[in-house]
Coordinates of C-alpha atoms in Angstrom, one line a residue:
Chain A
M16 CA -0.5 -20.0 -28.6
A17 CA 1.8 -20.6 -26.5
I18 CA 5.2 -18.9 -26.1
V19 CA 7.8 -21.9 -26.8
S20 CA 10.9 -20.7 -28.6
L21 CA 13.3 -17.1 -28.3
N22 CA 11.1 -16.9 -31.9
D23 CA 7.7 -16.8 -30.3
F24 CA 9.2 -14.3 -27.7
I25 CA 10.6 -12.4 -30.4
G26 CA 7.9 -11.9 -32.4
S27 CA 5.2 -11.5 -30.1
T28 CA 3.1 -8.9 -28.8
K29 CA 4.9 -6.9 -25.7
Q30 CA 2.6 -4.2 -23.5
T31 CA 4.3 -2.6 -20.7
L32 CA 2.3 -2.4 -17.6
S33 CA 3.7 0.8 -16.1
I34 CA 3.5 0.8 -12.4
F35 CA 3.9 4.4 -10.8
K36 CA 3.0 4.8 -7.1
G37 CA 3.8 8.6 -5.7
T38 CA 2.6 8.7 -1.7
T39 CA 4.5 6.6 1.0
R40 CA 2.7 4.6 3.2
T41 CA 3.8 3.8 6.6
T42 CA 4.3 0.7 7.2
V43 CA 6.5 -1.1 9.4
S44 CA 10.2 -3.1 8.8
N45 CA 10.6 -6.2 6.8
V46 CA 5.9 -7.2 7.1
W47 CA 3.6 -7.1 2.7
F48 CA 2.0 -4.0 3.0
S49 CA -0.4 -3.3 0.5
M50 CA -0.8 0.1 -2.0
F51 CA -3.3 -0.8 -4.2
D52 CA -5.1 2.1 -2.6
I53 CA -2.1 4.9 -3.2
A54 CA -2.2 7.9 -6.0
G55 CA -0.8 7.0 -9.2
T56 CA -0.6 5.1 -12.1
P57 CA -2.6 3.2 -12.8
G58 CA -4.9 5.4 -10.7
A59 CA -5.6 4.4 -7.5
G60 CA -7.9 1.5 -6.3
T61 CA -10.0 0.9 -3.3
L62 CA -9.1 -1.0 -0.7
A63 CA -12.0 -2.3 1.4
G64 CA -13.7 -5.2 0.0
T65 CA -17.0 -5.0 -1.9
S66 CA -18.4 -9.1 -1.2
T67 CA -18.0 -10.7 2.1
A68 CA -20.9 -13.3 1.0
A69 CA -19.1 -14.7 -1.8
G70 CA -16.2 -12.3 -3.1
V71 CA -15.3 -10.9 -6.0
V72 CA -12.9 -12.3 -9.1
P73 CA -11.6 -8.7 -9.8
T74 CA -9.7 -8.4 -13.1
D75 CA -8.1 -5.6 -14.9
A76 CA -10.7 -3.8 -15.3
T77 CA -10.6 -3.1 -11.3
A78 CA -9.7 0.0 -10.5
G79 CA -6.3 0.1 -9.4
C80 CA -4.9 -2.6 -11.7
P81 CA -3.4 -1.2 -15.6
P82 CA -5.5 -2.8 -18.4
I83 CA -4.4 -5.4 -20.1
T84 CA -4.3 -5.2 -23.6
F85 CA -4.2 -8.8 -25.2
S86 CA -7.3 -10.1 -26.2
T87 CA -5.7 -14.0 -27.5
G88 CA -3.4 -15.9 -27.0
T89 CA -1.3 -16.1 -24.0
G90 CA 0.6 -13.7 -22.1
Y91 CA 3.8 -13.8 -20.2
L92 CA 5.4 -11.6 -17.7
S93 CA 8.8 -11.3 -19.9
A94 CA 10.7 -8.5 -17.8
V95 CA 10.4 -6.4 -15.0
D96 CA 12.5 -3.1 -14.3
F97 CA 12.3 -1.6 -11.3
G98 CA 13.5 0.4 -8.6
S99 CA 11.9 2.6 -5.4
T100 CA 13.1 5.4 -3.5
V101 CA 13.6 3.1 -0.1
A102 CA 15.6 -0.1 0.0
S103 CA 12.8 -3.0 0.2
R104 CA 11.7 -5.6 -1.3
L105 CA 8.5 -4.8 -4.1
M106 CA 5.9 -8.0 -5.5
L107 CA 3.7 -8.2 -8.4
A108 CA 0.6 -10.5 -7.7
D109 CA -3.0 -11.7 -9.4
M110 CA -4.9 -10.9 -7.3
L111 CA -7.9 -13.6 -8.0
F112 CA -10.5 -13.5 -5.3
K113 CA -11.0 -10.7 -3.1
A114 CA -13.1 -10.4 -0.2
G115 CA -14.1 -8.2 2.2
A116 CA -14.1 -6.2 4.0
F117 CA -14.8 -7.7 6.6
S118 CA -15.4 -6.9 10.3
Y119 CA -12.8 -6.6 13.4
A120 CA -15.4 -8.3 15.8
A121 CA -15.6 -11.4 16.8
G122 CA -17.6 -14.4 14.2
T123 CA -17.9 -16.8 11.9
T124 CA -18.6 -15.7 8.1
S125 CA -19.0 -18.4 5.7
L126 CA -19.3 -17.5 2.2
S127 CA -21.7 -18.5 -0.3
T128 CA -21.9 -18.7 -4.2
Q129 CA -18.0 -17.5 -4.5
P130 CA -17.0 -16.9 -7.8
S131 CA -14.7 -19.3 -9.8
Y132 CA -11.5 -17.6 -10.2
S133 CA -10.0 -21.1 -13.0
S134 CA -9.2 -19.6 -15.9
R135 CA -6.2 -18.0 -13.7
V136 CA -4.6 -20.3 -13.4
P137 CA -2.8 -21.9 -15.8
G138 CA -4.7 -25.1 -17.7
G139 CA -7.7 -24.2 -15.9
T140 CA -7.1 -26.5 -12.9
D141 CA -3.5 -26.0 -12.0
Y142 CA -4.5 -24.3 -8.3
T143 CA -0.6 -25.2 -6.4
G144 CA 1.2 -21.5 -5.2
T145 CA -2.1 -19.3 -4.7
Q146 CA -2.7 -18.4 -1.9
I147 CA -4.7 -16.7 1.0
W148 CA -3.9 -13.0 2.5
I149 CA -4.8 -10.4 4.8
E150 CA -5.0 -7.2 3.7
V151 CA -5.8 -4.5 6.6
S152 CA -8.6 -1.8 4.2
T153 CA -9.8 -0.1 8.0
A154 CA -6.9 0.1 11.0
F155 CA -7.1 -1.3 13.7
A156 CA -8.1 -0.2 17.0
T157 CA -8.0 -1.1 21.4
G158 CA -7.5 -3.6 20.9
N159 CA -4.4 -6.7 21.6
N160 CA -5.8 -10.3 22.0
W161 CA -6.6 -10.9 18.0
K162 CA -6.9 -13.4 15.2
V163 CA -8.2 -15.1 12.6
E164 CA -8.6 -18.2 10.9
V165 CA -9.7 -18.6 7.7
T166 CA -10.9 -22.1 5.8
Y167 CA -10.9 -23.5 2.1
T168 CA -10.9 -25.9 -0.4
D169 CA -7.6 -27.2 -1.3
Q170 CA -5.7 -26.9 -4.5
D171 CA -7.4 -30.8 -5.1
N172 CA -10.8 -30.0 -4.7
N173 CA -10.5 -31.5 -0.1
A174 CA -13.2 -29.6 1.5
G175 CA -12.9 -27.9 5.4
A176 CA -9.2 -26.8 5.5
T177 CA -7.6 -24.3 7.7
T178 CA -5.4 -22.4 8.1
G179 CA -5.8 -22.4 11.9
A180 CA -6.0 -19.2 13.8
Q181 CA -3.2 -16.4 12.6
P182 CA -0.9 -15.4 14.1
A183 CA 0.6 -18.1 16.5
T184 CA 0.9 -14.3 18.5
A185 CA -2.3 -12.7 18.7
L186 CA -2.4 -9.1 17.1
A187 CA -2.9 -6.1 18.8
A188 CA -4.1 -2.9 17.1
A189 CA -0.2 -1.4 16.3
G190 CA 0.4 -4.4 13.8
L191 CA -3.5 -4.4 11.7
T192 CA -2.1 -0.4 10.2
I193 CA -4.1 0.1 7.3
G194 CA -2.8 -1.5 4.5
K195 CA -1.4 -4.6 6.3
M196 CA -0.7 -7.8 4.8
L197 CA -0.3 -11.2 6.2
Q198 CA 0.0 -14.0 4.7
L199 CA -1.6 -17.2 5.3
P200 CA -0.4 -20.5 5.9
L201 CA -1.7 -23.6 4.2
A202 CA -2.8 -26.2 6.2
S203 CA 0.0 -28.9 5.9
G204 CA 0.1 -30.8 2.9
D205 CA -1.6 -28.3 0.5
S206 CA -0.5 -26.4 -2.1
G207 CA -2.5 -24.1 -3.1
V208 CA -6.7 -22.8 -3.0
R209 CA -10.1 -23.2 -5.1
K210 CA -11.9 -21.4 -3.1
I211 CA -12.7 -19.4 0.7
E212 CA -15.2 -21.2 2.3
S213 CA -15.4 -18.9 5.8
V214 CA -13.2 -16.7 7.3
I215 CA -13.3 -17.3 11.4
V216 CA -12.4 -14.2 13.7
T217 CA -11.0 -14.6 17.3
N218 CA -11.4 -11.1 20.1
G219 CA -10.4 -12.0 23.1
A220 CA -9.9 -9.6 25.3
T221 CA -8.2 -6.1 24.8
A222 CA -10.8 -6.4 21.8
M223 CA -10.6 -4.1 18.9
T224 CA -12.9 -1.8 18.5
A225 CA -11.7 -0.8 14.9
G226 CA -11.1 -2.6 12.1
A227 CA -11.5 -4.0 8.9
F228 CA -10.0 -6.1 6.2
N229 CA -10.2 -8.4 3.2
V230 CA -9.8 -12.0 2.5
L231 CA -7.2 -12.2 -0.6
V232 CA -6.4 -15.3 -2.9
L233 CA -2.7 -13.6 -5.1
R234 CA -1.5 -16.1 -7.5
P235 CA 2.2 -14.4 -7.4
L236 CA 4.1 -13.7 -10.1
W237 CA 7.3 -11.4 -9.3
Q238 CA 9.5 -10.5 -6.3
G239 CA 12.9 -7.6 -6.9
R240 CA 15.1 -6.4 -4.0
I241 CA 16.4 -2.8 -3.9
V242 CA 19.3 -3.1 -1.8
S243 CA 19.4 0.9 -1.6
V244 CA 18.5 4.2 -1.4
N245 CA 17.0 4.5 -5.5
G246 CA 18.1 1.1 -5.8
G247 CA 16.7 -1.4 -8.5
D248 CA 16.9 -3.7 -11.3
S249 CA 15.9 -5.2 -14.8
H250 CA 14.5 -8.5 -15.0
G251 CA 15.0 -10.4 -18.0
M252 CA 12.5 -13.1 -18.9
D253 CA 15.5 -15.3 -17.6
R254 CA 14.8 -13.7 -14.2
T255 CA 10.2 -13.9 -14.1
G256 CA 10.6 -16.5 -15.8
L257 CA 8.1 -16.4 -18.0
P258 CA 5.0 -16.2 -15.7
I259 CA 1.7 -16.3 -17.1
V260 CA -0.5 -13.3 -17.7
Y261 CA -4.2 -13.8 -18.8
N262 CA -5.9 -11.0 -20.1
D263 CA -8.0 -9.9 -17.4
S264 CA -5.2 -10.1 -14.7
A265 CA -5.6 -8.2 -11.9
I266 CA -1.7 -7.6 -11.1
I267 CA -1.3 -5.6 -7.3
S268 CA 2.1 -4.8 -6.6
M269 CA 3.1 -4.9 -2.6
V270 CA 6.4 -3.4 -0.3
N271 CA 8.2 -4.8 2.1
A272 CA 10.4 -1.7 3.2
D273 CA 13.3 -2.4 5.6
S274 CA 12.6 0.4 7.1
T275 CA 9.2 2.6 8.3
S276 CA 7.9 4.0 5.1
S277 CA 7.0 1.9 1.9
G278 CA 8.8 4.8 -0.2
T279 CA 7.8 5.8 -4.2
Y280 CA 8.2 3.4 -6.1
E281 CA 8.3 2.4 -10.2
I282 CA 7.6 -0.9 -11.7
L283 CA 7.4 -1.1 -15.7
A284 CA 6.7 -4.5 -17.4
D285 CA 6.0 -5.9 -19.6
I286 CA 4.1 -8.0 -21.0
A287 CA 4.8 -10.5 -23.7
S288 CA 2.1 -12.8 -25.5
N289 CA 0.9 -14.7 -29.4
Chain B
M30 CA 9.5 -5.3 -41.6
A31 CA 8.7 -6.3 -38.2
I32 CA 12.1 -8.1 -36.3
T33 CA 9.6 -11.7 -35.3
T34 CA 12.5 -14.1 -35.5
L35 CA 16.6 -14.0 -33.7
A36 CA 17.2 -13.7 -37.5
D37 CA 16.3 -10.6 -38.0
I38 CA 17.7 -9.9 -34.9
Q39 CA 20.7 -10.8 -36.9
S40 CA 20.2 -9.7 -40.0
G41 CA 18.4 -6.2 -38.6
T42 CA 20.1 -2.8 -39.4
R43 CA 22.0 -1.5 -35.9
Q44 CA 22.8 1.6 -34.5
Y45 CA 24.2 3.3 -30.9
V46 CA 23.1 5.5 -29.6
D47 CA 24.5 7.2 -26.7
I48 CA 23.4 9.7 -23.8
V49 CA 25.9 11.3 -23.1
K50 CA 24.6 13.7 -19.7
G51 CA 24.9 16.3 -16.8
S52 CA 24.7 16.5 -13.4
L53 CA 21.9 18.4 -11.2
S54 CA 22.2 18.9 -7.4
A55 CA 21.4 15.8 -5.7
T56 CA 17.8 14.5 -5.3
T57 CA 15.7 12.5 -4.1
A58 CA 12.9 13.3 -6.8
Y59 CA 13.8 12.3 -10.5
A60 CA 15.7 15.6 -12.6
S61 CA 14.8 15.8 -16.6
L62 CA 18.3 15.6 -18.1
W63 CA 16.3 17.2 -20.8
A64 CA 19.0 20.7 -20.8
T65 CA 22.4 18.7 -19.8
G66 CA 24.9 16.9 -22.3
L67 CA 25.9 17.0 -25.3
G68 CA 23.2 17.4 -27.5
A69 CA 21.3 19.3 -25.2
G70 CA 17.2 21.0 -25.3
S71 CA 16.0 23.9 -23.9
L72 CA 13.5 23.7 -21.2
A73 CA 12.0 27.1 -22.5
I74 CA 9.4 24.0 -24.6
G75 CA 8.0 27.4 -26.2
N76 CA 4.5 26.4 -26.6
T77 CA 2.5 26.8 -24.2
A78 CA -1.1 27.2 -26.5
N79 CA -1.3 23.9 -28.4
G80 CA 1.6 21.9 -27.4
L81 CA 4.1 19.6 -29.2
V82 CA 5.3 16.5 -30.3
P83 CA 8.1 16.1 -29.8
T84 CA 10.9 13.8 -32.5
N85 CA 14.5 12.8 -32.8
A86 CA 15.4 16.0 -35.2
T87 CA 13.8 18.2 -31.6
A88 CA 17.4 19.5 -29.6
G89 CA 17.4 17.7 -26.3
A90 CA 16.4 13.6 -28.3
A91 CA 19.0 10.7 -27.9
P92 CA 21.0 11.2 -31.6
L93 CA 18.4 8.0 -33.3
N94 CA 19.2 8.1 -36.6
S95 CA 16.1 7.6 -38.9
F96 CA 15.6 4.3 -40.0
S97 CA 12.9 2.5 -41.5
G98 CA 10.4 -1.2 -40.4
D99 CA 10.4 -1.3 -36.2
G100 CA 12.8 -0.3 -33.4
Y101 CA 14.0 -2.5 -30.9
I102 CA 16.5 -1.9 -28.4
T103 CA 18.4 -4.9 -27.7
N104 CA 21.5 -4.0 -25.3
V105 CA 22.3 -0.9 -22.5
V106 CA 25.4 0.1 -21.0
V107 CA 25.6 2.3 -18.3
N108 CA 28.6 3.7 -17.0
S109 CA 29.5 6.7 -15.2
T110 CA 32.1 8.6 -15.3
T111 CA 33.1 10.5 -12.2
V112 CA 35.2 8.6 -10.0
T113 CA 33.7 11.0 -7.4
W114 CA 32.8 7.6 -4.2
T115 CA 29.9 9.7 -3.1
Y116 CA 28.5 8.6 -6.8
D117 CA 25.2 7.3 -4.4
P118 CA 22.9 4.8 -6.2
S119 CA 20.4 5.9 -9.0
I120 CA 17.3 5.5 -11.1
I121 CA 17.3 5.6 -14.9
L122 CA 13.8 6.0 -17.0
I123 CA 14.0 5.9 -20.5
Y124 CA 11.2 7.3 -22.3
D125 CA 10.1 8.7 -25.4
R126 CA 9.0 11.9 -24.8
I127 CA 5.7 11.8 -27.1
F128 CA 4.8 15.7 -26.2
H129 CA 5.7 18.7 -24.6
A130 CA 3.8 21.6 -23.3
G131 CA 5.5 24.7 -21.6
S132 CA 7.0 27.0 -19.9
F133 CA 4.0 28.0 -17.6
A134 CA 4.2 31.3 -15.6
A135 CA 4.2 30.7 -12.4
T136 CA 1.8 31.8 -11.1
V137 CA -1.4 30.8 -9.8
G138 CA -4.2 29.9 -12.6
V139 CA -6.0 27.2 -15.1
N140 CA -3.4 27.3 -18.4
S141 CA -5.6 25.5 -21.4
L142 CA -4.3 24.0 -24.3
S143 CA -6.2 24.1 -27.9
S144 CA -5.8 22.0 -31.2
Q145 CA -2.9 19.2 -29.7
P146 CA -0.8 17.5 -32.0
S147 CA -1.6 13.7 -31.8
F148 CA 0.8 11.4 -30.5
S149 CA -0.9 8.5 -32.0
S150 CA 1.8 7.8 -34.3
R151 CA 4.1 6.5 -31.1
V152 CA 1.4 4.5 -29.0
P153 CA 1.7 1.1 -30.1
G154 CA -0.9 -0.8 -31.4
G155 CA -3.3 2.6 -30.4
N156 CA -2.8 1.0 -26.4
Y157 CA -3.0 4.9 -24.2
S158 CA -2.0 2.5 -21.0
G159 CA 0.9 3.2 -19.2
L160 CA 2.0 6.3 -20.8
Q161 CA 2.8 8.9 -17.8
I162 CA 2.0 12.2 -17.1
W163 CA 4.9 14.6 -15.9
A164 CA 5.2 17.8 -14.6
E165 CA 9.3 19.7 -15.2
M166 CA 10.1 22.7 -13.3
A167 CA 11.3 24.8 -16.4
S168 CA 13.5 27.7 -13.5
A169 CA 14.5 27.6 -10.8
K170 CA 12.2 27.8 -7.6
T171 CA 12.5 28.7 -3.7
G172 CA 9.5 28.9 -2.3
S173 CA 6.7 26.1 -3.1
S174 CA 4.2 25.7 -6.3
S175 CA 1.7 22.3 -7.0
V176 CA 0.2 21.4 -9.2
R177 CA -2.2 19.5 -11.8
V178 CA -3.2 19.2 -14.6
K179 CA -6.8 18.0 -16.2
Y180 CA -6.7 15.3 -19.8
T181 CA -8.0 13.0 -22.1
N182 CA -7.8 9.3 -20.5
Q183 CA -6.6 6.5 -22.1
D184 CA -10.0 5.9 -23.0
G185 CA -10.8 9.5 -24.7
T186 CA -12.2 10.3 -21.8
T187 CA -12.8 14.5 -21.5
G188 CA -11.8 16.1 -18.2
Q189 CA -10.3 14.0 -15.8
V190 CA -8.6 16.2 -13.3
S191 CA -5.5 14.6 -11.4
P192 CA -4.8 14.6 -8.0
T193 CA -2.7 18.2 -6.8
V194 CA 0.9 17.7 -6.4
S195 CA 3.9 20.2 -4.9
A196 CA 7.1 20.3 -6.4
P197 CA 9.6 18.4 -5.4
A198 CA 12.7 20.3 -3.2
N199 CA 14.5 20.8 -6.1
G200 CA 16.0 23.4 -8.3
I201 CA 15.5 23.3 -12.0
A202 CA 14.5 20.6 -14.5
H203 CA 13.3 18.9 -11.4
C204 CA 10.5 16.6 -12.5
I205 CA 7.4 15.2 -10.7
Q206 CA 5.3 12.4 -12.4
I207 CA 1.7 13.5 -12.3
P208 CA -1.1 10.3 -10.6
Y209 CA -4.3 9.6 -12.5
V210 CA -7.6 9.4 -11.7
S211 CA -8.7 6.4 -9.9
G212 CA -9.8 4.3 -12.8
D213 CA -7.5 5.6 -15.2
S214 CA -4.2 4.3 -16.3
G215 CA -3.4 6.1 -19.2
V216 CA -4.0 9.5 -21.3
Q217 CA -4.5 10.5 -25.4
A218 CA -4.4 14.8 -24.5
I219 CA -3.4 16.7 -22.1
E220 CA -6.2 19.6 -22.0
E221 CA -5.1 21.4 -19.4
F222 CA -1.7 22.1 -17.2
E223 CA -3.0 24.2 -14.0
V224 CA -0.6 26.2 -10.7
T225 CA -3.1 25.6 -7.5
A226 CA -0.4 27.7 -5.6
Q227 CA 2.2 28.7 -5.7
S228 CA 4.9 30.9 -3.3
S229 CA 8.9 32.5 -5.0
G230 CA 8.1 28.8 -7.1
C231 CA 8.9 28.0 -10.8
T232 CA 7.6 28.2 -14.4
W233 CA 6.3 24.6 -15.2
N234 CA 6.5 22.5 -18.3
V235 CA 4.3 19.4 -19.1
F236 CA 4.9 16.1 -20.9
V237 CA 4.1 12.8 -22.2
A238 CA 6.6 10.1 -21.6
R239 CA 6.0 6.2 -23.4
P240 CA 8.4 4.7 -20.7
I241 CA 10.4 2.5 -22.7
M242 CA 13.4 0.9 -19.9
M243 CA 14.1 1.6 -16.6
I244 CA 17.6 1.2 -14.9
N245 CA 19.5 1.1 -12.5
T246 CA 23.3 2.4 -12.2
L247 CA 24.6 0.7 -8.5
G248 CA 27.6 3.7 -8.1
S249 CA 31.2 4.2 -7.5
R250 CA 31.3 2.9 -4.0
F251 CA 30.0 -1.0 -6.3
S252 CA 30.5 -0.9 -10.4
R253 CA 30.4 2.2 -12.4
E254 CA 29.6 0.2 -15.4
R255 CA 26.3 -1.7 -15.8
I256 CA 25.5 -3.6 -18.7
H257 CA 21.5 -4.5 -19.7
G258 CA 21.2 -7.4 -21.9
F259 CA 19.4 -8.9 -25.1
A260 CA 16.8 -10.8 -22.1
S261 CA 15.6 -7.4 -19.7
S262 CA 16.0 -4.8 -22.7
F263 CA 14.4 -6.4 -25.6
G264 CA 10.8 -5.6 -25.8
P265 CA 9.5 -1.9 -26.2
R266 CA 9.6 -0.7 -29.2
I267 CA 11.7 2.6 -30.4
Y268 CA 10.1 5.1 -34.2
S269 CA 12.1 6.0 -36.2
D270 CA 10.5 9.3 -35.0
S271 CA 11.4 8.5 -31.2
C272 CA 12.1 11.1 -28.9
L273 CA 14.2 9.4 -26.4
A274 CA 15.4 11.3 -23.4
C275 CA 16.2 10.5 -19.7
L276 CA 14.9 11.4 -15.9
S277 CA 17.1 10.9 -13.2
K278 CA 17.1 10.2 -9.5
G279 CA 19.9 10.2 -7.0
I280 CA 22.6 11.9 -9.2
P281 CA 25.2 13.8 -7.7
S282 CA 26.4 16.5 -7.9
D283 CA 29.6 16.2 -9.5
S284 CA 28.6 19.6 -11.6
T285 CA 32.6 19.2 -13.7
T286 CA 32.1 15.9 -15.7
P287 CA 28.9 14.8 -16.4
P288 CA 28.2 11.6 -14.2
L289 CA 26.4 9.6 -17.4
S290 CA 26.3 8.0 -20.2
L291 CA 24.4 5.1 -21.9
S292 CA 25.4 3.6 -25.1
M293 CA 22.1 1.9 -25.9
T294 CA 22.6 -0.8 -29.6
I295 CA 19.3 -0.2 -31.7
V296 CA 17.9 -2.9 -34.4
S297 CA 16.1 -2.1 -37.0
K298 CA 14.5 -4.0 -40.4

């Protein structure tokens, strides 16, 4: 049952997710980094993906994701309290799909029998707003001419769309440190992704000699800004916008620090369900 | 009686719970305000064998009057009473202190608890996920100290041993959250508190927190008051015997006046 009135919200069941990262990660200024494998609450997850052939659909039962307890009805992110030791941005997203860990080496990996994540998009059919991200699971080494391209089926079920080889300026090893995330642009006219079809790596000279990465499909839920050390804020439902959360959503947090440390951060996220 | 409508909130019983807490030395770690300010508690918990389930009647708890039915926060006003312009922004965690034990000696070793009292009545829906384990420095230290906790996780699995964490480089009452084992997200019981390394270290308490709300003060440079209204405060349930307490990170070193005043409106029915 959807929450369609203030009384629905007041009377809804509420769960507070506690997300805490107790140690820092070296980051790059103004770049998103994954903290999935950093110890805290819930316990650390594992960065490296477990399938490059088909990928997996992570859930709240995946180590590193907070368990979600409502079993029926619709859930909504109704409030987020957050704070960090560094000026930064924090993001919460539902990790819909994860494939990896792919090797740094040049080549094309075609996926098949990919599991569907339709149950984790609104209405089962609205893939708009979903995003493709690269997540470095093993730091890269040596090279300075590395790119990645992902082909996908778009939100309207058109196959063969491509992100193109990204980024425009090839990456060096120093730009592919562990945890770094890179959002890949969708093709012109596209607004979401139903399925990852293939992953294409270009490893030009000077070539990388180590490194691994995942390909993720994320549905963004929330972002917040910490303007200074030990800053943060409280976002009620008027500021979260009540994005839908499913009872098996794999909620992850990411950080975009102003400087070169992720800081340690805490997030209390309320899920209201009815 | 549950609060399920706006009319329930409007007709419910309101109480205004004021928390006035004193300052500690400036820190980048969390500081427990348990033993400061009005109605201060004691860091000497007085039970290392079983632990205790503190309530609203425990010294140190916010002055919450007992009520019947459900309780919810509908509004929080945060004030900084200091006039110093060195007051930096800080994070304040309001939590229900549902279990604590201590003070454990400042020596390397394992402290085992038994016959621990249950705090299940203070866990909404029996969901232990999202609870937090904290180590609290019960005395000042000059050297170093590292600790870890063995606990029963949210699903009732015993013997989970947390990663080791080091004490923050600060003084008495500073706290550090204990990370969980991979796959865990909560705690049903504390089984052991272990000091793994010690050099002129401190005595310790361990407590379990159910986080209620996290708010921020912007600091004297920007504003000395913030109001968190219904949209951002209504949600977590408050029990009639909740032991509401605060942790703060980043408070100033002004020791002459209490720098923090929280006024919470709690509606019950």
